[in-house]
CSV table of C-alpha atoms in Angstrom, one decimal:
chain,number,residue,atom,x,y,z
A,1,MET,CA,0.4,-0.6,-0.5
A,2,THR,CA,1.5,3.2,-1.8
A,3,THR,CA,1.0,6.6,1.1
A,4,ALA,CA,0.3,10.0,-0.7
A,5,PRO,CA,3.4,11.4,-0.5
A,6,THR,CA,2.9,14.9,2.1
A,7,ARG,CA,2.7,18.3,1.0
A,8,PRO,CA,4.9,20.3,2.6
A,9,GLY,CA,2.9,22.4,4.6
A,10,PRO,CA,3.6,26.4,4.1
A,11,THR,CA,6.6,27.8,6.2
A,12,ALA,CA,6.1,29.8,8.5
A,13,PRO,CA,7.4,33.2,7.7
A,14,ALA,CA,10.4,34.4,9.3
A,15,THR,CA,10.4,36.9,12.8
A,16,ARG,CA,11.8,40.1,11.8
A,17,PRO,CA,13.1,42.4,14.6
A,18,PRO,CA,10.9,45.9,15.0
A,19,ARG,CA,12.5,48.1,13.3
A,20,PRO,CA,13.4,51.0,15.6
A,21,ARG,CA,12.4,54.6,14.7
A,22,SER,CA,14.5,56.3,13.2
A,23,GLY,CA,16.0,59.1,16.1
A,24,GLY,CA,13.0,58.5,18.4
A,25,GLY,CA,15.1,56.6,21.1
A,26,TRP,CA,17.5,59.4,20.6
A,27,PHE,CA,15.5,62.0,20.8
A,28,ARG,CA,13.4,60.8,24.5
A,29,ALA,CA,17.0,60.3,25.3
A,30,VAL,CA,18.1,63.2,24.8
A,31,TRP,CA,14.8,65.0,26.6
A,32,ARG,CA,15.3,62.9,29.4
A,33,TRP,CA,18.5,64.5,30.9
A,34,HIS,CA,16.9,67.9,28.8
A,35,PHE,CA,14.4,67.2,32.0
A,36,PHE,CA,16.2,66.0,34.8
A,37,ALA,CA,19.2,68.7,33.9
A,38,SER,CA,16.5,71.4,34.5
A,39,PHE,CA,15.7,70.5,37.8
A,40,LEU,CA,19.3,71.4,39.0
A,41,VAL,CA,19.5,74.2,36.2
A,42,ILE,CA,16.0,76.4,36.0
A,43,PRO,CA,17.2,77.4,40.2
A,44,VAL,CA,20.4,78.6,40.1
A,45,LEU,CA,19.7,80.1,36.8
A,46,LEU,CA,16.7,81.8,37.6
A,47,LEU,CA,18.9,83.6,40.6
A,48,LEU,CA,21.6,84.4,38.5
A,49,SER,CA,19.9,85.9,35.6
A,50,VAL,CA,17.8,88.3,38.3
A,51,THR,CA,21.0,89.4,39.8
A,52,GLY,CA,22.8,89.7,36.9
A,53,LEU,CA,20.2,91.5,35.7
A,54,ILE,CA,19.9,94.2,38.9
A,55,TYR,CA,23.9,94.4,38.8
A,56,LEU,CA,23.8,95.7,35.6
A,57,PHE,CA,21.2,98.5,36.7
A,58,ARG,CA,23.2,99.2,39.9
A,59,PHE,CA,24.4,102.9,38.8
A,60,GLN,CA,20.3,103.9,37.5
A,61,LEU,CA,18.7,101.6,40.7
A,62,GLU,CA,21.4,102.5,43.8
A,63,PRO,CA,20.6,106.1,43.8
A,64,LEU,CA,17.2,106.1,43.6
A,65,LEU,CA,17.0,104.1,46.4
A,66,HIS,CA,19.8,106.0,48.1
A,67,PRO,CA,19.0,109.4,47.2
A,68,ASP,CA,20.6,110.9,50.4
A,69,LEU,CA,23.7,109.4,50.3
A,70,MET,CA,23.9,109.1,46.3
A,71,THR,CA,22.8,112.3,44.7
A,72,VAL,CA,23.9,115.9,45.2
A,73,ASP,CA,22.8,118.7,44.4
A,74,PRO,CA,25.5,120.5,41.8
A,75,PRO,CA,25.5,124.4,42.9
A,76,GLY,CA,24.9,127.0,40.3
A,77,GLY,CA,27.1,128.5,37.7
A,78,GLN,CA,30.7,127.7,37.9
A,79,ALA,CA,30.9,124.3,40.2
A,80,VAL,CA,33.9,124.1,41.2
A,81,VAL,CA,34.8,120.3,43.1
A,82,GLN,CA,37.0,121.0,46.3
A,83,PRO,CA,40.2,118.9,46.5
A,84,TYR,CA,40.3,115.4,46.8
A,85,SER,CA,42.6,115.6,50.0
A,86,ALA,CA,40.2,118.5,51.4
A,87,GLN,CA,37.5,115.5,51.1
A,88,LEU,CA,39.8,113.2,52.6
A,89,ALA,CA,40.0,115.4,55.9
A,90,ALA,CA,36.2,115.6,56.1
A,91,VAL,CA,36.2,111.8,56.4
A,92,ASP,CA,39.1,111.6,58.4
A,93,VAL,CA,37.0,114.3,60.9
A,94,ALA,CA,34.1,112.4,60.5
A,95,TYR,CA,35.0,108.7,61.0
A,96,PRO,CA,38.8,109.1,63.1
A,97,ASP,CA,39.1,105.6,64.1
A,98,ALA,CA,38.2,104.6,60.7
A,99,THR,CA,41.1,103.8,58.2
A,100,VAL,CA,40.4,105.0,54.4
A,101,VAL,CA,41.5,102.6,52.0
A,102,SER,CA,40.6,103.8,48.4
A,103,MET,CA,38.6,107.4,46.8
A,104,THR,CA,36.9,107.2,43.6
A,105,GLU,CA,35.7,110.1,41.6
A,106,PRO,CA,31.9,111.1,41.2
A,107,ARG,CA,30.5,109.2,38.4
A,108,ALA,CA,28.3,112.4,37.3
A,109,ASP,CA,27.7,115.8,38.5
A,110,ASP,CA,25.2,115.4,40.7
A,111,ARG,CA,26.9,111.8,42.0
A,112,PRO,CA,29.3,111.9,45.2
A,113,THR,CA,33.0,111.2,45.9
A,114,VAL,CA,33.1,108.0,47.9
A,115,PHE,CA,35.8,107.0,50.3
A,116,SER,CA,35.9,103.3,51.3
A,117,VAL,CA,37.2,102.6,55.0
A,118,THR,CA,37.8,99.9,57.9
A,119,THR,CA,35.9,100.4,61.0
A,120,ALA,CA,38.2,100.0,63.7
A,121,GLU,CA,35.8,97.0,64.4
A,122,GLY,CA,37.2,95.7,61.1
A,123,GLU,CA,34.3,96.6,59.0
A,124,GLY,CA,34.1,98.0,55.6
A,125,ARG,CA,32.0,100.8,54.8
A,126,ASP,CA,32.0,103.7,52.0
A,127,VAL,CA,31.5,107.0,52.5
A,128,PHE,CA,30.0,109.2,50.6
A,129,VAL,CA,30.7,112.8,50.5
A,130,ASP,CA,29.3,116.0,48.8
A,131,PRO,CA,32.3,117.3,46.5
A,132,TYR,CA,32.2,121.0,46.1
A,133,VAL,CA,31.0,121.4,49.6
A,134,PRO,CA,32.7,118.7,51.0
A,135,GLU,CA,30.6,117.7,53.7
A,136,VAL,CA,30.2,114.5,54.8
A,137,LEU,CA,26.4,112.7,53.7
A,138,GLY,CA,26.4,109.7,55.7
A,139,SER,CA,27.9,106.1,55.5
A,140,MET,CA,26.8,102.9,54.7
A,141,ASP,CA,27.7,98.7,54.5
A,142,PRO,CA,27.9,98.6,50.3
A,143,ASP,CA,27.3,94.5,51.1
A,144,SER,CA,23.6,95.5,51.9
A,145,THR,CA,22.9,97.5,49.0
A,146,LEU,CA,20.4,96.0,46.4
A,147,SER,CA,23.5,95.2,43.9
A,148,GLY,CA,25.9,94.4,46.9
A,149,THR,CA,23.1,91.3,47.5
A,150,ALA,CA,23.1,90.9,43.6
A,151,VAL,CA,26.6,90.4,43.7
A,152,ARG,CA,26.8,88.1,46.6
A,153,LEU,CA,24.1,86.1,45.6
A,154,HIS,CA,25.7,85.9,41.9
A,155,ALA,CA,29.3,84.9,43.1
A,156,ASP,CA,28.5,82.3,45.7
A,157,ALA,CA,24.5,82.5,47.0
A,158,MET,CA,26.0,83.4,49.9
A,159,SER,CA,26.8,79.9,50.9
A,160,GLY,CA,30.2,80.5,50.7
A,161,THR,CA,32.3,76.9,49.3
A,162,VAL,CA,29.4,75.4,48.9
A,163,GLY,CA,27.1,77.6,47.3
A,164,ASP,CA,30.3,78.2,45.2
A,165,ARG,CA,30.0,74.1,43.8
A,166,VAL,CA,26.3,74.4,43.4
A,167,ILE,CA,26.8,77.2,40.8
A,168,GLU,CA,29.3,76.0,38.8
A,169,LEU,CA,27.6,71.9,38.9
A,170,ALA,CA,24.5,73.9,37.3
A,171,VAL,CA,26.8,76.1,35.0
A,172,CYS,CA,28.6,72.8,34.0
A,173,TRP,CA,24.6,71.6,33.9
A,174,ALA,CA,23.5,74.2,32.3
A,175,ILE,CA,26.3,74.0,29.1
A,176,VAL,CA,24.5,70.4,28.4
A,177,MET,CA,21.1,71.7,28.8
A,178,ALA,CA,21.6,74.6,26.1
A,179,LEU,CA,23.5,71.4,24.0
A,180,THR,CA,20.5,69.4,24.0
A,181,GLY,CA,17.8,71.8,23.4
A,182,TYR,CA,19.4,72.3,19.9
A,183,TYR,CA,19.2,69.1,19.3
A,184,LEU,CA,15.6,68.6,20.7
A,185,PHE,CA,14.6,72.1,19.0
A,186,VAL,CA,16.0,70.6,15.8
A,187,ARG,CA,14.7,67.5,15.7
A,188,GLY,CA,11.4,68.2,17.4
A,189,PHE,CA,10.8,70.8,15.0
A,190,ARG,CA,8.0,69.0,12.7
A,191,ALA,CA,6.4,67.7,15.1
A,192,ARG,CA,6.2,71.1,17.6
A,193,ARG,CA,4.6,72.8,14.0
A,194,ARG,CA,1.6,69.8,13.5
A,195,LEU,CA,0.8,69.9,17.2
A,196,LYS,CA,0.9,73.5,16.6
A,197,ARG,CA,-1.6,73.5,13.8
A,198,SER,CA,-3.9,70.5,15.3
A,199,GLY,CA,-4.3,73.4,18.0
A,200,ARG,CA,-3.4,70.6,20.8
A,201,PRO,CA,-3.0,72.7,24.6
A,202,GLY,CA,0.7,73.9,25.3
A,203,ALA,CA,1.6,73.7,21.9
A,204,ALA,CA,1.7,76.9,21.1
A,205,LEU,CA,4.0,77.0,24.7
A,206,ARG,CA,6.0,74.7,23.6
A,207,SER,CA,6.8,76.0,20.8
A,208,ARG,CA,7.6,79.6,21.6
A,209,HIS,CA,10.5,77.5,24.6
A,210,GLY,CA,11.9,76.2,21.6
A,211,VAL,CA,12.2,79.6,19.2
A,212,VAL,CA,13.3,81.3,22.3
A,213,GLY,CA,16.1,79.0,23.3
A,214,SER,CA,17.2,78.4,19.6
A,215,VAL,CA,17.9,82.5,20.2
A,216,VAL,CA,18.9,82.8,23.5
A,217,GLY,CA,21.0,79.5,23.3
A,218,LEU,CA,24.3,80.9,22.0
A,219,GLY,CA,24.8,83.7,24.4
A,220,LEU,CA,23.6,81.7,27.0
A,221,LEU,CA,26.9,79.3,26.7
A,222,PHE,CA,28.8,82.3,25.7
A,223,LEU,CA,27.8,83.9,29.8
A,224,LEU,CA,28.3,80.1,31.0
A,225,VAL,CA,31.4,79.7,29.4
A,226,SER,CA,32.6,83.5,30.5
A,227,GLY,CA,31.8,83.1,34.3
A,228,LEU,CA,33.6,80.0,34.9
A,229,PRO,CA,37.1,82.2,35.5
A,230,TRP,CA,35.5,83.5,38.9
A,231,THR,CA,34.4,80.0,40.0
A,232,GLY,CA,36.4,77.9,42.6
A,233,LEU,CA,37.2,74.6,41.0
A,234,TRP,CA,37.5,75.8,37.4
A,235,GLY,CA,38.8,78.9,37.6
A,236,ALA,CA,41.4,77.9,39.9
A,237,LYS,CA,42.5,74.7,38.2
A,238,VAL,CA,42.5,76.4,34.9
A,239,GLN,CA,44.8,79.0,36.6
A,240,GLU,CA,47.0,76.6,37.8
A,241,VAL,CA,47.9,74.9,34.4
A,242,ALA,CA,48.1,78.3,33.1
A,243,THR,CA,50.8,79.5,35.5
A,244,ALA,CA,52.6,75.6,34.6
A,245,ARG,CA,52.8,77.1,31.2
A,246,GLY,CA,54.1,80.1,31.5
A,247,THR,CA,51.0,82.3,31.3
A,248,SER,CA,48.2,83.4,33.3
A,249,MET,CA,44.5,84.2,33.8
A,250,TRP,CA,45.3,87.6,35.3
A,251,SER,CA,48.1,90.4,34.1
A,252,LEU,CA,51.5,90.0,35.9
A,253,ASP,CA,52.8,93.9,36.7
A,254,HIS,CA,56.0,93.6,36.6
A,255,GLY,CA,57.1,97.0,38.1
A,256,ALA,CA,55.9,95.7,41.4
A,257,ILE,CA,58.2,95.4,43.2
A,258,SER,CA,56.4,94.7,47.1
A,259,ASP,CA,55.1,91.3,48.5
A,260,PRO,CA,53.3,89.1,46.1
A,261,LEU,CA,50.5,88.9,48.2
A,262,SER,CA,50.1,92.2,49.0
A,263,THR,CA,46.9,92.8,45.4
A,264,LEU,CA,45.3,95.0,43.9
A,265,ASP,CA,41.6,93.6,44.7
A,266,GLU,CA,43.2,93.3,48.9
A,267,SER,CA,43.9,97.1,48.5
A,268,LEU,CA,40.3,98.0,48.0
A,269,PRO,CA,36.9,96.3,49.7
A,270,HIS,CA,34.4,94.3,48.4
A,271,SER,CA,31.9,96.8,47.2
A,272,HIS,CA,34.5,98.1,44.9
A,273,SER,CA,36.4,94.7,43.3
A,274,SER,CA,33.7,96.2,40.2
A,275,ASP,CA,36.6,98.9,40.0
A,276,VAL,CA,39.6,96.9,39.4
A,277,PRO,CA,40.0,95.2,36.5
A,278,TRP,CA,39.3,91.6,36.0
A,279,ALA,CA,42.0,90.9,35.1
A,280,GLN,CA,44.6,92.7,37.4
A,281,GLN,CA,43.0,92.5,40.2
A,282,GLN,CA,45.7,89.2,41.3
A,283,THR,CA,49.0,91.8,40.6
A,284,PRO,CA,51.2,93.0,43.5
A,285,VAL,CA,50.9,96.4,44.6
A,286,PRO,CA,55.0,98.1,44.4
A,287,GLN,CA,56.3,100.1,47.1
A,288,SER,CA,57.6,103.7,47.5
A,289,ASP,CA,61.2,105.4,47.3
A,290,GLY,CA,61.2,106.7,50.4
A,291,GLU,CA,65.1,107.2,50.4
A,292,GLY,CA,66.2,110.8,51.1
A,293,HIS,CA,62.9,112.3,51.5
A,294,GLU,CA,61.3,112.9,55.8
A,295,GLY,CA,57.7,112.7,55.2
A,296,ALA,CA,55.2,112.7,52.6
A,297,VAL,CA,55.0,115.1,50.1
A,298,ALA,CA,52.5,113.4,47.5
A,299,ASN,CA,48.4,113.6,48.3
A,300,VAL,CA,46.0,112.0,46.5
A,301,ASP,CA,45.3,115.0,44.4
A,302,THR,CA,48.8,114.4,43.6
A,303,ALA,CA,48.1,110.6,42.0
A,304,ILE,CA,44.7,111.8,40.3
A,305,GLU,CA,46.9,114.8,38.1
A,306,VAL,CA,50.1,112.1,37.5
A,307,ALA,CA,47.5,109.5,36.4
A,308,ASP,CA,45.7,112.3,34.6
A,309,GLY,CA,48.9,113.2,32.4
A,310,GLU,CA,49.5,108.7,32.1
A,311,GLY,CA,46.3,109.6,30.1
A,312,LEU,CA,43.7,107.3,32.3
A,313,ARG,CA,40.6,107.5,31.9
A,314,HIS,CA,37.7,109.5,34.7
A,315,PRO,CA,36.4,108.6,36.8
A,316,MET,CA,39.3,106.7,38.5
A,317,THR,CA,39.3,104.7,41.4
A,318,VAL,CA,42.5,105.5,44.0
A,319,ALA,CA,43.6,103.1,46.7
A,320,LEU,CA,45.4,104.6,49.5
A,321,PRO,CA,48.7,103.5,51.0
A,322,SER,CA,48.6,101.6,53.6
A,323,THR,CA,52.4,101.1,54.5
A,324,ASP,CA,55.2,103.4,55.2
A,325,ASP,CA,56.4,102.5,51.9
A,326,GLY,CA,53.5,102.5,49.9
A,327,VAL,CA,52.5,103.9,46.8
A,328,PHE,CA,49.2,105.5,45.2
A,329,SER,CA,47.4,103.0,42.9
A,330,VAL,CA,45.2,104.8,40.3
A,331,ILE,CA,43.2,102.8,38.5
A,332,GLY,CA,41.2,104.2,35.4
A,333,PHE,CA,38.2,103.8,33.9
A,334,ALA,CA,37.6,101.3,31.3
A,335,PHE,CA,34.1,100.9,32.1
A,336,ASP,CA,32.9,99.9,28.5
A,337,ALA,CA,36.4,99.4,27.1
A,338,PRO,CA,38.3,96.3,28.8
A,339,SER,CA,41.5,97.3,26.5
A,340,ASP,CA,41.7,100.3,28.0
A,341,GLU,CA,42.2,99.1,31.3
A,342,ARG,CA,45.3,100.6,32.7
A,343,THR,CA,47.0,101.3,36.2
A,344,VAL,CA,49.4,104.0,37.3
A,345,HIS,CA,51.3,103.7,40.8
A,346,VAL,CA,52.8,106.8,42.0
A,347,ASP,CA,55.6,107.3,44.5
A,348,ARG,CA,53.8,108.9,47.6
A,349,PHE,CA,56.9,110.4,48.3
A,350,GLY,CA,58.4,112.3,45.0
A,351,GLY,CA,55.0,111.8,43.2
A,352,GLN,CA,56.6,110.2,40.3
A,353,VAL,CA,55.3,107.2,38.1
A,354,VAL,CA,56.5,103.9,40.0
A,355,SER,CA,55.3,101.7,37.1
A,356,THR,CA,52.0,101.5,34.9
A,357,TYR,CA,50.8,98.6,34.1
A,358,GLY,CA,48.2,98.2,31.2
A,359,PHE,CA,46.1,96.0,28.8
A,360,ASP,CA,49.2,96.0,26.2
A,361,ASP,CA,51.0,94.5,28.6
A,362,TYR,CA,49.0,91.5,29.8
A,363,PRO,CA,49.5,87.5,29.0
A,364,ALA,CA,47.8,87.1,26.2
A,365,LEU,CA,45.3,84.8,27.7
A,366,ALA,CA,44.7,87.3,30.5
A,367,LYS,CA,43.5,89.6,26.9
A,368,VAL,CA,40.8,86.7,26.4
A,369,VAL,CA,39.7,86.5,29.8
A,370,ALA,CA,39.3,90.3,29.8
A,371,GLN,CA,37.3,90.8,27.0
A,372,GLY,CA,35.1,87.6,27.6
A,373,ILE,CA,34.6,89.2,31.5
A,374,GLY,CA,33.4,92.8,29.9
A,375,LEU,CA,30.8,91.1,27.2
A,376,HIS,CA,29.7,89.0,30.5
A,377,GLU,CA,29.6,92.6,32.4
A,378,GLY,CA,27.5,93.6,29.5
A,379,ARG,CA,29.8,96.5,29.1
A,380,SER,CA,32.6,95.6,26.3
A,381,LEU,CA,30.5,97.2,23.6
A,382,GLY,CA,28.6,100.1,25.4
A,383,LEU,CA,24.9,100.6,25.1
A,384,VAL,CA,25.0,97.5,22.9
A,385,SER,CA,26.4,95.0,25.0
A,386,PHE,CA,24.5,96.4,27.8
A,387,TRP,CA,21.6,96.3,26.1
A,388,GLY,CA,21.7,92.5,25.0
A,389,SER,CA,23.0,91.4,28.6
A,390,ALA,CA,19.4,93.0,29.7
A,391,LEU,CA,17.4,91.3,27.0
A,392,MET,CA,19.5,87.5,28.1
A,393,CYS,CA,18.6,87.7,31.5
A,394,LEU,CA,15.3,88.5,30.7
A,395,THR,CA,15.0,86.1,28.3
A,396,VAL,CA,16.7,83.1,30.6
A,397,VAL,CA,13.9,84.1,32.8
A,398,PHE,CA,11.2,83.5,30.5
A,399,MET,CA,13.4,80.0,29.9
A,400,CYS,CA,13.1,79.1,32.9
A,401,VAL,CA,9.8,79.6,33.8
A,402,THR,CA,8.1,78.0,30.3
A,403,GLY,CA,10.0,75.0,31.4
A,404,PRO,CA,8.6,74.0,34.0
A,405,LEU,CA,4.9,75.5,33.1
A,406,MET,CA,5.7,72.3,30.0
A,407,TRP,CA,5.5,70.0,32.3
A,408,TRP,CA,2.7,71.4,34.9
A,409,ARG,CA,0.7,70.6,31.7
A,410,ARG,CA,1.5,67.2,30.9
A,411,ARG,CA,2.2,66.1,34.1
A,412,PRO,CA,0.6,62.2,34.7
A,413,ARG,CA,-1.8,62.1,37.9
A,414,GLY,CA,-0.5,60.1,40.5
A,415,THR,CA,3.2,60.0,42.1
A,416,ALA,CA,5.0,59.7,38.8
A,417,VAL,CA,7.1,62.5,37.9
A,418,GLY,CA,6.3,62.1,34.1
A,419,ALA,CA,9.8,62.0,32.8
A,420,PRO,CA,9.8,61.2,29.5
A,421,ARG,CA,11.5,57.5,28.6
A,422,GLY,CA,14.7,56.8,27.2
A,423,ARG,CA,18.2,55.8,27.3
A,424,MET,CA,21.1,57.2,25.7
A,425,PRO,CA,22.7,54.5,23.3
A,426,LEU,CA,26.4,55.0,24.9
A,427,GLN,CA,27.4,51.2,24.0
A,428,ALA,CA,26.5,51.8,19.9
A,429,THR,CA,27.1,55.3,20.2
A,430,PRO,CA,31.2,55.9,20.6
A,431,ALA,CA,31.2,58.7,18.9
A,432,LEU,CA,29.2,59.4,21.2
A,433,LEU,CA,30.8,58.3,24.9
A,434,VAL,CA,33.9,60.2,24.0
A,435,GLY,CA,32.2,63.5,23.3
A,436,LEU,CA,30.9,62.7,27.4
A,437,ALA,CA,34.2,61.9,28.5
A,438,ALA,CA,35.7,65.4,26.6
A,439,LEU,CA,33.0,67.6,28.4
A,440,GLY,CA,33.9,65.8,30.9
A,441,ILE,CA,37.2,66.5,31.5
A,442,PHE,CA,36.5,70.0,30.1
A,443,LEU,CA,34.6,70.3,33.1
A,444,PRO,CA,35.4,68.0,36.2
A,445,LEU,CA,32.2,68.5,38.0
A,446,PHE,CA,30.5,67.2,35.2
A,447,GLY,CA,31.9,64.7,35.0
A,448,ILE,CA,31.7,63.5,38.3
A,449,SER,CA,28.2,64.4,38.4
A,450,LEU,CA,27.5,62.0,35.6
A,451,LEU,CA,29.3,59.1,36.9
A,452,VAL,CA,27.0,59.3,40.4
A,453,VAL,CA,23.8,60.2,38.2
A,454,LEU,CA,24.6,56.5,36.0
A,455,LEU,CA,25.5,55.1,39.0
A,456,LEU,CA,22.8,55.5,41.1
A,457,ASP,CA,20.7,54.8,38.0
A,458,GLN,CA,22.0,51.3,37.6
A,459,LEU,CA,22.9,50.2,40.9
A,460,VAL,CA,20.0,52.1,42.9
A,461,LEU,CA,16.4,53.5,40.4
A,462,ARG,CA,16.5,50.6,38.2
A,463,ARG,CA,16.2,48.0,40.8
A,464,VAL,CA,13.8,49.3,43.3
A,465,PRO,CA,10.4,49.4,41.7
A,466,ALA,CA,8.9,52.4,43.7
A,467,LEU,CA,11.8,54.6,42.5
A,468,SER,CA,11.6,53.0,38.5
A,469,ALA,CA,8.1,54.1,38.1
A,470,PHE,CA,8.0,57.3,39.6
A,471,PHE,CA,11.7,58.3,37.1
A,472,ALA,CA,10.0,55.8,34.3
A,473,THR,CA,13.4,54.3,34.0
A,474,SER,CA,12.6,51.0,32.4
């Protein structure tokens, strides 16, 4: 008996792995990083932008807040400013136990002369003098003013080393946020336009956030990078590397012959640190030559006259001699042009120029840093950079507000934070791994914090179900 041959049944189609969506995983992974970085970055950027805005307008705000101290009524006719030595004598009479540290010329006809003093208790105060009388108008702690408080918050959140490190860490991650923001803006352009046309709630806000961010991003990156020299870790390490290679972020006043620990920023109180050009704050102060002189013959007026003859710009700031062999260090006004930064050291006995030092004498790195700081503070290009910096501060505030608003509108109901799901393909993308490593080396706090975050994600968040659900790790 023969059996009919059996026909082979239809073969099952071979199973194919699902085709990954082009760029979908990347987009959500980048979005996830952008989302979590914002928890640290937004509060710090909001603080820096608001305090930076106050600092920009300090010369307009403070006279309005303290008109009795910071404004004077010029007499009619030919107003004559009294000698600075006479104004200094008035300060000595009003504050006999205080040590006068510096003097700054009036910034305008209706502004007072400002003398910085250190009281017997070691407290720094600014003393305001009517230059036409002369008469002491009063004094105040410069750190207690609105702009003084803003400067201290901007520097380290008034928390010392801890605040400095937190701000530096947030600045590092803000750089990452800016870079990832550009990826999200380009990659998600069509999706945002489609959602906006469909009238999806929150689509218009998301679109505005992206457009404004694309414009402000480059400016923000410049502000972040140009602010790094101030930081306690990055700035100090870069200076160490620069010094080892024979250069510096600071200027080096080779004409100074005194103890290098006696520097210009130590000669002036905190309130007048902005009067010292950034690159010159660590320059040593030279000494006067008292040989053949029984007493000092030069005074603050002599120092101003000599510096004026050397071409320094008004209004000048004069750091007074703190020792018998000290000098008058006259700092020229270079608010709108770092290339005009110049200091003249005047002998307190003979009144001659001991040494001069300015932008042309800076190391190349110090020149770059000085110009970057000038742009960062909105002063290098006059009103252009001033209003540009003001607009930058306002747009950063806009970004810090609209980001959380977008999350609030799409947040899930329940206990989850609503983070985008996605993992960076580090193993499959060597270029990304190299880029992150390079960024971690350039920004050490970013590199350290990134390793901590990755270890926390792998060892804790993904192994605890409640945390995994809350942070959407799966």
